[in-house]
Amino acid sequence: SINVSLRPSFDAPTPGAGSLFCLQPALGQSHAGLILASDPDPTDIVQITSVSGGPASFTLGASLPSIAGNPTTISYNFQPSASDWGQYTITATARDSYNEVSSRSWKYIVNDPPTFTSTPVTSVVAGTFYSYTVTTADLNIPQGDVVSFHHAHRPSWLNFTDNGNGTATLSGTPTIANAGMHPVEIHIEDLLNHIDGSHCGQAHQMFMIEVIPCNIQLSLTGTDLLCHGDNSGAISVNLQ
């Protein structure tokens, strides 16, 4: 007789092959679920024999191998802390009674994105110097993360200088021709932002700068004025 064996497979709710999950420890984010493996041959049995690639905070609900069956399952829970900062590829392996093996892998990025810690300067008088020092922070700097400025959308009269230390400077002198409202958008990112196109580590600061065409201050000083007001004592002064 000829025995035909079919490889085991991973089915929902197992994370899809190549799935990517972003978890922020500072927000208490976690990821829990069930790994399910089966075999197209209803007479076969399957066991999940290994689940690898995670840190100590990635835990299983039971010991391996899983209980033999068709299907067979095992639960998992990932509750990362700041010390788990980085990227992880989890790989689950299932084996059937014919010793045929299948694997399923998915990914995690554990990262708290950078933040802005400065408040924008939102107005300037035409012909005067504008300056705004942009400051940032990142909770994962102790683990080796770095904040960088990705790009900045700004008006042509405004210069952008990356100071190379997580700060930047916007500066410039607008003219009367620049009077009005000008949108500014600054993008920052950390080291893990572009892994697998995740964008798990970025932030944006958007604001408007008003260029005021002029700043006129009038003052009137009167000396030895004789004013006859109405019964309330009020008077009116017209400047032309």
Coordinates of C-alpha atoms in Angstrom, one line a residue:
S1 CA 0.0 0.0 0.0
I2 CA 1.0 3.6 -0.5
N3 CA 0.7 6.1 2.3
V4 CA 0.2 9.7 1.3
S5 CA 1.0 12.3 3.9
L6 CA -0.1 15.9 3.9
R7 CA 1.8 18.5 5.8
P8 CA 0.2 20.2 8.8
S9 CA -1.0 23.7 8.4
F10 CA -1.6 26.7 10.6
D11 CA -5.1 28.1 10.6
A12 CA -6.9 31.1 12.1
P13 CA -6.7 32.5 14.7
T14 CA -3.0 31.9 14.3
P15 CA -1.4 35.2 13.2
G16 CA -1.0 35.3 9.4
A17 CA 2.4 34.5 7.8
G18 CA 4.5 37.7 7.9
S19 CA 2.1 39.6 10.1
L20 CA 3.5 42.6 12.0
F21 CA 2.4 43.9 15.3
C22 CA 3.5 47.2 17.0
L23 CA 3.4 47.2 20.8
Q24 CA 4.1 50.3 23.0
P25 CA 5.1 49.3 26.5
A26 CA 4.4 52.7 27.9
L27 CA 0.7 52.3 26.9
G28 CA 0.6 48.8 28.4
Q29 CA 0.0 47.3 25.0
S30 CA 0.1 43.5 24.8
H31 CA -0.8 40.8 22.3
A32 CA -2.5 37.5 23.2
G33 CA -4.0 34.8 21.0
L34 CA -4.1 31.2 20.0
I35 CA -1.9 29.1 17.7
L36 CA -3.9 26.5 15.9
A37 CA -2.4 23.7 13.7
S38 CA -4.3 21.0 11.8
D39 CA -3.7 18.4 9.1
P40 CA -5.7 18.0 5.9
D41 CA -5.7 14.2 6.6
P42 CA -8.5 13.7 9.1
T43 CA -6.9 10.5 10.3
D44 CA -3.6 12.2 11.2
I45 CA -2.7 13.9 14.4
V46 CA -0.6 17.0 14.9
Q47 CA 1.4 18.6 17.7
I48 CA 2.9 22.1 18.0
T49 CA 6.5 21.2 18.9
S50 CA 8.1 24.6 19.3
V51 CA 7.4 28.4 19.5
S52 CA 10.6 30.4 19.4
G53 CA 12.0 33.9 18.9
G54 CA 10.3 35.8 21.7
P55 CA 11.8 37.3 24.9
A56 CA 10.9 36.1 28.4
S57 CA 7.8 38.2 28.4
F58 CA 6.4 36.1 25.5
T59 CA 4.8 33.2 27.3
L60 CA 2.8 30.1 26.4
G61 CA -0.3 28.9 28.2
A62 CA 1.0 25.3 28.4
S63 CA 4.2 23.4 27.9
L64 CA 5.3 22.0 24.6
P65 CA 4.6 19.9 22.7
S66 CA 0.9 20.6 22.6
I67 CA -1.6 17.9 23.2
A68 CA -1.7 15.7 20.0
G69 CA -4.9 16.2 18.0
N70 CA -6.4 17.4 14.8
P71 CA -6.5 20.3 15.3
T72 CA -4.2 21.1 18.2
T73 CA -3.8 24.5 19.9
I74 CA -1.7 26.5 22.4
S75 CA -2.3 30.0 23.7
Y76 CA 0.3 32.7 24.0
N77 CA 0.6 36.2 25.6
F78 CA 3.1 38.9 24.9
Q79 CA 3.3 41.7 27.6
P80 CA 6.5 43.6 26.8
S81 CA 8.3 46.1 29.0
A82 CA 10.7 48.8 28.0
S83 CA 13.6 46.4 28.4
D84 CA 12.1 44.3 25.5
W85 CA 12.7 47.2 23.0
G86 CA 13.5 45.8 19.6
Q87 CA 12.1 43.5 16.9
Y88 CA 11.2 39.9 17.2
T89 CA 10.2 37.1 14.8
I90 CA 8.1 34.4 16.4
T91 CA 8.2 31.0 14.7
A92 CA 5.7 28.2 15.5
T93 CA 6.5 24.7 14.3
A94 CA 4.0 21.8 13.9
R95 CA 4.7 18.1 13.3
D96 CA 2.3 15.4 12.2
S97 CA 2.5 11.6 12.9
Y98 CA 4.4 11.1 9.6
N99 CA 7.1 13.5 10.9
E100 CA 6.3 16.1 8.3
V101 CA 6.8 19.7 9.5
S102 CA 5.3 23.1 8.8
S103 CA 6.2 26.5 10.3
R104 CA 4.4 29.9 10.7
S105 CA 6.2 33.1 11.5
W106 CA 5.0 36.6 12.5
K107 CA 6.8 39.7 13.8
Y108 CA 6.6 42.2 16.6
I109 CA 8.2 45.6 17.1
V110 CA 8.4 46.7 20.7
N111 CA 8.9 50.4 20.7
D112 CA 7.6 53.7 22.2
P113 CA 7.6 56.3 19.5
P114 CA 9.4 59.6 20.0
T115 CA 7.5 62.7 21.2
F116 CA 7.9 66.5 20.9
T117 CA 8.6 68.3 24.1
S118 CA 8.6 71.9 22.8
T119 CA 5.8 74.3 22.1
P120 CA 5.9 76.1 18.7
V121 CA 6.4 79.9 18.4
T122 CA 3.3 80.8 16.3
S123 CA 3.8 84.5 15.3
V124 CA 6.4 86.9 14.2
V125 CA 6.4 90.5 12.9
A126 CA 7.6 91.0 9.4
G127 CA 11.2 92.2 9.3
T128 CA 12.0 90.7 12.7
F129 CA 13.9 87.4 13.4
Y130 CA 11.9 84.2 14.1
S131 CA 13.4 81.3 16.1
Y132 CA 11.9 78.1 17.4
T133 CA 14.0 75.4 19.1
V134 CA 12.4 72.0 18.6
T135 CA 13.1 69.5 21.3
T136 CA 12.2 65.8 21.4
A137 CA 12.3 62.8 23.7
D138 CA 12.1 59.0 23.5
L139 CA 11.5 56.5 26.3
N140 CA 13.7 53.9 24.6
I141 CA 16.9 56.0 24.5
P142 CA 18.3 54.0 27.5
Q143 CA 17.9 50.9 25.4
G144 CA 19.8 52.5 22.5
D145 CA 17.1 54.2 20.5
V146 CA 17.9 57.5 18.6
V147 CA 15.5 60.3 17.5
S148 CA 16.1 61.9 14.1
F149 CA 14.3 64.5 12.1
H150 CA 12.9 62.9 8.9
H151 CA 11.8 66.1 7.2
A152 CA 10.0 69.4 7.7
H153 CA 7.5 71.2 5.5
R154 CA 8.0 75.0 6.0
P155 CA 7.7 78.3 4.1
S156 CA 10.7 79.4 2.0
W157 CA 11.7 82.2 4.4
L158 CA 12.2 79.7 7.2
N159 CA 15.4 77.7 7.6
F160 CA 15.6 74.3 9.2
T161 CA 18.7 73.1 11.1
D162 CA 19.1 69.6 12.5
N163 CA 21.4 70.0 15.5
G164 CA 22.1 66.2 15.5
N165 CA 21.2 65.7 19.2
G166 CA 17.4 65.3 19.0
T167 CA 16.9 69.0 18.7
A168 CA 16.5 71.3 15.7
T169 CA 16.1 75.0 15.0
L170 CA 13.6 76.8 12.8
S171 CA 14.7 80.3 12.1
G172 CA 14.4 83.1 9.6
T173 CA 13.2 86.7 8.9
P174 CA 10.0 87.1 6.9
T175 CA 9.4 90.2 4.8
I176 CA 6.2 92.2 4.5
A177 CA 5.5 90.1 1.4
N178 CA 5.3 87.0 3.6
A179 CA 2.4 88.5 5.7
G180 CA -0.2 85.9 6.5
M181 CA -0.5 82.4 7.8
H182 CA 2.1 79.7 7.0
P183 CA 1.7 76.0 7.8
V184 CA 4.6 74.1 9.2
E185 CA 4.9 70.3 9.7
I186 CA 7.9 68.6 11.4
H187 CA 8.4 64.8 11.2
I188 CA 10.5 62.8 13.7
E189 CA 11.3 59.1 13.8
D190 CA 13.4 56.6 15.7
L191 CA 15.5 53.7 14.7
L192 CA 12.7 51.2 14.4
N193 CA 10.3 53.3 12.4
H194 CA 11.0 51.9 8.9
I195 CA 11.4 48.2 9.8
D196 CA 9.3 46.3 7.3
G197 CA 7.4 49.5 6.6
S198 CA 5.9 49.5 10.0
H199 CA 6.0 53.2 10.9
C200 CA 5.9 52.1 14.6
G201 CA 8.2 55.0 15.7
Q202 CA 7.2 58.4 14.4
A203 CA 5.5 61.6 15.4
H204 CA 4.4 64.8 13.7
Q205 CA 4.1 68.4 14.9
M206 CA 1.9 70.7 12.9
F207 CA 1.2 74.3 13.5
M208 CA 0.7 77.7 11.8
I209 CA 3.0 80.7 11.9
E210 CA 1.4 84.1 11.5
V211 CA 3.5 86.8 9.9
I212 CA 2.1 90.1 11.2
P213 CA 2.7 92.9 8.6
C214 CA 3.4 95.6 11.1
N215 CA 3.4 96.3 14.8
I216 CA 2.2 99.8 15.5
Q217 CA 1.8 101.0 19.1
L218 CA 0.2 104.4 19.6
S219 CA 0.5 106.4 22.8
L220 CA -1.0 109.8 23.7
T221 CA 0.4 112.0 26.4
G222 CA -1.6 115.1 27.4
T223 CA -0.3 117.9 29.7
D224 CA -2.4 120.7 31.3
L225 CA -5.5 119.8 29.3
L226 CA -8.7 121.6 30.1
C227 CA -11.6 119.2 29.2
H228 CA -15.2 119.8 29.7
G229 CA -17.0 116.4 29.9
D230 CA -20.6 115.5 30.3
N231 CA -22.3 115.0 33.6
S232 CA -20.6 111.7 34.2
G233 CA -17.2 113.2 33.8
A234 CA -16.4 111.3 30.5
I235 CA -14.7 112.9 27.6
S236 CA -13.9 111.7 24.1
V237 CA -10.7 112.2 22.2
N238 CA -10.5 111.7 18.4
L239 CA -7.2 111.1 16.7
Q240 CA -7.0 111.8 12.9

